[in-house]
């Protein structure tokens, strides 16, 4: 007979029965697994509009990505609050989780790429103008990180709650603005170099570059800022990969057709590859 600590290659079926003799079967006084996780609602949201086999894949991948995005927003907002309060270590833990979640999102493209243009055309007609361009969670992440353009609020005109929430993010400092405020607090950046309005992407500045240079040249003296810089680069690196994988998948599937959201499609997405979230953190490498 096997001990619980030494698993057999072929466990005795009777052993499973003994281990599961007391399993819970009634849940009047407690959550069940599916009750707690609201699985009926979660899985019920996978509702294809056509009989095309691949539509399930298309919906599932979008759902998975939106679930990761919701976690990323939760972690990013918490990390920003920690940084504002000067609690760097818990902030780093949360930013690490953001970066790991982004890595998981990256894996989804490999599954989605098993779909061919012909498979996609089997259901493309069904979803009309729907597009990730209208993903309020994606835009929230972009806005929190600092890629801010007020005109990106336009697709949310009919969703006042999402519109208001996104507009409020534009009025508050981004993650990068908060990092720059930390540089100022340490005396590495003049407070006058911090911006007063937050509704545009950051523009590279000599003063900010000089501040990051000081951090990278004296890493021991500024270890927490140095570590924060590393985490920011990790997040932007992963974001760039997401964008690249997305546009490549899109080109595989629709070539140069216009997007369902009304943009030029691949042309628009390629332009987004040039977006830089934390410009001085990339420039600093050249000057070291
Ligand atoms: C068959 C696969 C896909 C195709 C053909 C596709 C196509 C496109 C196109 C053409 C755009 C440009 C906007 C427009 O629609 O005009 C776009 C934007 C976008 N898509 Fe996809 N997409 C696909 C999969 C996904 C997946 C799985 C996600 C995950 C949530 C996603 C999220 C987004 C987001 C967030 C944007 C906005 C990007 C930005 O504004 O920079 N897409 N997509």
XYZ file of C-alpha atoms and ligand atoms in Angstrom:
331
model
C 0.000 0.000 0.000
C 1.303 3.482 -0.898
C 1.903 6.144 1.732
C 0.451 9.631 1.012
C 4.010 10.917 0.614
C 5.231 8.407 -1.956
C 2.993 8.432 -5.015
C 2.769 5.208 -7.036
C 3.030 5.095 -10.800
C -0.366 3.312 -10.824
C -2.380 4.315 -7.768
C -4.882 1.814 -6.470
C -8.438 3.014 -7.344
C -9.536 2.059 -3.827
C -7.009 4.549 -2.531
C -8.792 7.399 -4.310
C -12.054 6.273 -2.754
C -10.569 6.403 0.742
C -9.086 9.864 0.123
C -12.397 11.215 -1.148
C -14.777 9.476 1.268
C -15.568 12.766 3.075
C -15.969 15.086 0.077
C -18.607 17.781 0.408
C -21.738 17.181 -1.606
C -24.195 19.668 -0.113
C -23.688 23.430 -0.204
C -26.715 25.006 1.536
C -24.412 26.553 4.147
C -21.448 27.413 1.938
C -20.320 28.434 -1.471
C -19.694 25.685 -3.970
C -16.875 25.964 -6.493
C -19.085 27.179 -9.320
C -21.159 29.367 -7.014
C -18.130 31.206 -5.675
C -16.591 31.649 -9.116
C -19.926 32.374 -10.819
C -19.000 29.892 -13.479
C -22.482 29.801 -14.971
C -22.199 33.513 -15.738
C -18.576 33.344 -16.792
C -18.990 30.419 -19.164
C -22.454 31.525 -20.204
C -20.843 34.625 -21.675
C -19.333 32.451 -24.381
C -22.254 32.835 -26.719
C -21.335 32.407 -30.394
C -23.609 34.067 -32.918
C -22.930 31.563 -35.689
C -22.414 27.836 -36.084
C -18.832 28.438 -37.254
C -16.524 26.166 -35.243
C -13.834 28.835 -34.700
C -16.090 31.507 -33.238
C -15.760 29.819 -29.829
C -11.997 30.219 -29.995
C -12.330 33.876 -30.990
C -14.654 34.616 -28.067
C -12.667 32.562 -25.544
C -9.374 34.302 -26.389
C -10.963 37.738 -26.077
C -12.528 36.771 -22.747
C -9.264 35.401 -21.400
C -7.457 38.588 -22.383
C -10.135 40.765 -20.775
C -9.897 38.749 -17.538
C -6.127 39.270 -17.442
C -6.671 42.967 -18.175
C -9.050 43.276 -15.252
C -6.415 41.785 -12.933
C -3.737 44.049 -14.419
C -5.868 47.148 -13.740
C -6.449 45.974 -10.150
C -2.700 45.506 -9.622
C -1.641 48.667 -11.446
C -3.994 50.896 -9.494
C -2.854 49.327 -6.234
C 0.816 49.710 -7.206
C 0.205 53.385 -8.011
C -1.395 53.947 -4.602
C 1.557 52.256 -2.876
C 4.045 54.405 -4.791
C 2.185 57.600 -3.938
C 2.445 56.581 -0.277
C 6.168 55.866 -0.634
C 5.732 52.097 -0.113
C 8.053 50.853 -2.828
C 8.365 47.176 -1.938
C 4.646 46.325 -2.081
C 4.443 48.379 -5.281
C 7.228 46.304 -6.849
C 5.421 43.105 -5.924
C 2.320 44.336 -7.718
C 4.206 45.528 -10.783
C 5.879 42.118 -10.972
C 2.412 40.576 -11.063
C 1.415 42.975 -13.828
C 4.421 41.898 -15.898
C 3.764 38.178 -15.276
C 0.122 38.604 -16.260
C 1.176 40.333 -19.474
C 3.394 37.336 -20.224
C 0.395 35.041 -19.849
C -1.572 37.225 -22.251
C 1.191 36.718 -24.776
C 0.550 32.972 -24.911
C -3.001 33.481 -26.172
C -1.812 34.499 -29.641
C -0.288 31.076 -30.235
C -3.703 29.522 -29.754
C -5.526 32.179 -31.793
C -3.066 31.731 -34.670
C -4.407 28.227 -35.254
C -7.322 30.029 -36.935
C -7.001 30.717 -40.680
C -8.484 33.636 -42.670
C -11.106 31.233 -44.052
C -12.079 30.140 -40.517
C -12.381 33.800 -39.465
C -14.599 34.654 -42.414
C -16.995 31.965 -41.188
C -18.214 34.315 -38.443
C -16.775 37.797 -39.192
C -20.112 38.999 -40.608
C -21.859 38.321 -37.276
C -20.171 40.803 -34.927
C -20.557 43.979 -36.973
C -18.692 47.009 -35.599
C -17.428 45.267 -32.449
C -13.661 45.645 -32.028
C -11.006 45.557 -29.339
C -10.699 49.244 -30.162
C -13.739 49.646 -27.908
C -12.126 47.704 -25.028
C -12.446 50.066 -22.087
C -10.127 47.887 -20.043
C -7.378 48.102 -22.664
C -7.772 51.873 -22.822
C -7.735 52.025 -19.009
C -4.373 50.241 -18.952
C -2.958 52.519 -21.637
C -4.192 55.602 -19.795
C -2.870 54.393 -16.428
C 0.539 53.684 -17.951
C 0.633 57.085 -19.641
C -0.343 56.679 -23.306
C -3.072 59.273 -23.098
C -5.090 60.821 -25.908
C -8.434 62.418 -25.157
C -9.752 61.539 -28.606
C -9.519 57.860 -27.660
C -12.604 58.436 -25.488
C -14.797 58.700 -28.600
C -15.824 55.020 -28.846
C -17.266 55.254 -25.316
C -19.757 58.038 -26.075
C -22.672 55.621 -25.555
C -21.222 54.152 -22.345
C -21.255 57.100 -19.891
C -19.869 55.161 -16.926
C -16.837 53.918 -18.854
C -16.410 57.297 -20.517
C -16.433 59.079 -17.147
C -14.006 56.631 -15.577
C -11.550 56.919 -18.464
C -11.864 60.718 -18.473
C -11.117 60.772 -14.726
C -7.912 58.782 -15.309
C -6.787 61.494 -17.741
C -7.099 64.069 -14.962
C -4.868 62.149 -12.556
C -1.146 61.313 -12.705
C -0.142 58.217 -14.666
C 2.157 55.520 -13.307
C 5.060 57.318 -14.970
C 4.030 60.692 -13.538
C 4.065 59.080 -10.098
C 7.537 57.641 -10.745
C 8.756 61.111 -11.780
C 7.251 62.615 -8.624
C 9.328 60.087 -6.654
C 12.445 61.315 -8.487
C 11.515 64.890 -7.506
C 10.933 63.889 -3.899
C 14.493 62.498 -3.751
C 15.844 65.777 -5.090
C 16.849 64.227 -8.433
C 14.349 66.240 -10.451
C 13.203 69.828 -9.994
C 9.501 69.910 -9.042
C 9.046 72.447 -11.868
C 9.927 69.636 -14.317
C 6.777 67.736 -13.293
C 3.762 68.337 -15.466
C 0.573 69.936 -14.250
C -1.800 68.410 -16.814
C -1.924 64.706 -17.413
C -4.110 64.273 -20.480
C -1.313 63.843 -23.053
C 1.465 61.286 -23.455
C 4.761 62.152 -21.750
C 7.231 64.099 -23.852
C 10.879 63.217 -23.424
C 12.669 65.795 -21.299
C 16.367 66.435 -20.662
C 15.716 66.998 -16.956
C 13.975 63.622 -16.557
C 16.716 61.898 -18.549
C 19.336 63.454 -16.250
C 17.412 62.231 -13.197
C 17.224 58.640 -14.459
C 20.911 58.830 -15.410
C 21.712 59.708 -11.815
C 19.719 56.669 -10.673
C 21.411 54.307 -13.147
C 24.893 55.654 -12.338
C 24.418 55.291 -8.571
C 22.261 52.206 -8.359
C 23.168 51.412 -4.763
C 22.271 54.884 -3.567
C 18.929 54.817 -5.406
C 18.147 51.099 -5.356
C 14.366 51.428 -5.015
C 14.128 53.914 -7.899
C 16.466 51.753 -9.971
C 14.269 48.726 -9.282
C 11.154 50.722 -10.125
C 12.765 51.704 -13.447
C 13.447 48.051 -14.188
C 9.836 47.121 -13.479
C 8.571 49.922 -15.728
C 10.790 48.697 -18.548
C 9.522 45.134 -18.024
C 5.924 46.345 -18.302
C 6.594 48.408 -21.432
C 8.615 45.593 -23.000
C 5.682 43.215 -22.488
C 3.214 45.781 -23.772
C 5.232 46.171 -26.970
C 5.247 42.400 -27.434
C 1.463 42.315 -27.016
C 1.057 45.002 -29.683
C 3.453 43.254 -32.053
C 1.797 39.860 -31.604
C -1.632 41.410 -32.067
C -0.783 43.245 -35.293
C 0.988 40.194 -36.719
C -2.001 37.979 -35.916
C -4.327 40.590 -37.415
C -2.281 40.765 -40.612
C -2.322 36.955 -40.887
C -6.102 36.993 -40.631
C -7.308 40.092 -42.472
C -4.312 41.402 -44.428
C -4.851 45.074 -45.266
C -8.646 45.142 -44.822
C -10.085 47.896 -42.646
C -10.844 47.019 -39.021
C -14.289 46.232 -37.633
C -13.818 49.239 -35.302
C -13.464 51.627 -38.250
C -9.689 52.192 -38.357
C -7.411 51.478 -41.302
C -6.608 48.150 -39.600
C -3.001 46.961 -39.804
C -1.871 50.486 -40.816
C -3.321 51.897 -37.575
C -1.940 49.079 -35.454
C 1.535 49.434 -36.958
C 1.627 53.098 -35.998
C 0.900 52.080 -32.414
C 4.136 50.042 -32.435
C 6.030 53.348 -32.284
C 4.347 54.474 -29.049
C 6.852 54.895 -26.220
C 5.432 54.886 -22.708
C 8.506 55.771 -20.669
C 10.770 57.606 -23.131
C 13.679 58.578 -20.888
C 13.995 55.038 -19.553
C 14.850 53.899 -23.078
C 17.093 56.910 -23.780
C 19.084 56.389 -20.600
C 20.662 53.226 -22.062
C 22.337 55.238 -24.804
C 23.885 57.669 -22.347
C 25.313 55.257 -19.803
C -9.074 37.537 -35.234
C -8.347 38.204 -34.395
C -8.274 39.695 -34.363
C -8.400 40.594 -35.373
C -8.621 40.312 -36.850
C -8.273 41.902 -34.787
C -8.315 43.083 -35.482
C -8.129 44.324 -34.953
C -8.081 45.546 -35.704
C -8.172 45.638 -37.209
C -7.922 46.563 -34.842
C -7.852 48.047 -35.149
C -9.134 48.717 -34.720
C -10.275 48.410 -35.642
O -10.985 47.414 -35.406
O -10.482 49.148 -36.606
C -7.860 45.982 -33.515
C -7.697 46.687 -32.346
C -7.638 46.121 -31.124
N -7.790 44.787 -30.825
Fe -7.860 43.279 -32.116
N -8.064 41.765 -33.435
C -8.063 40.435 -33.135
C -7.895 39.870 -31.888
C -7.847 40.571 -30.734
C -7.800 39.985 -29.431
C -7.795 38.497 -29.107
C -7.787 40.999 -28.562
C -7.778 40.841 -27.073
C -8.565 41.505 -26.282
C -7.808 42.230 -29.300
C -7.808 43.490 -28.753
C -7.683 44.649 -29.479
C -7.464 45.942 -28.879
C -7.319 46.234 -27.405
C -7.411 46.857 -29.912
C -7.140 48.357 -29.790
C -5.644 48.576 -30.043
C -5.236 50.033 -30.070
O -6.079 50.923 -30.142
O -4.006 50.281 -30.043
N -7.829 41.932 -30.618
N -7.990 44.615 -33.618
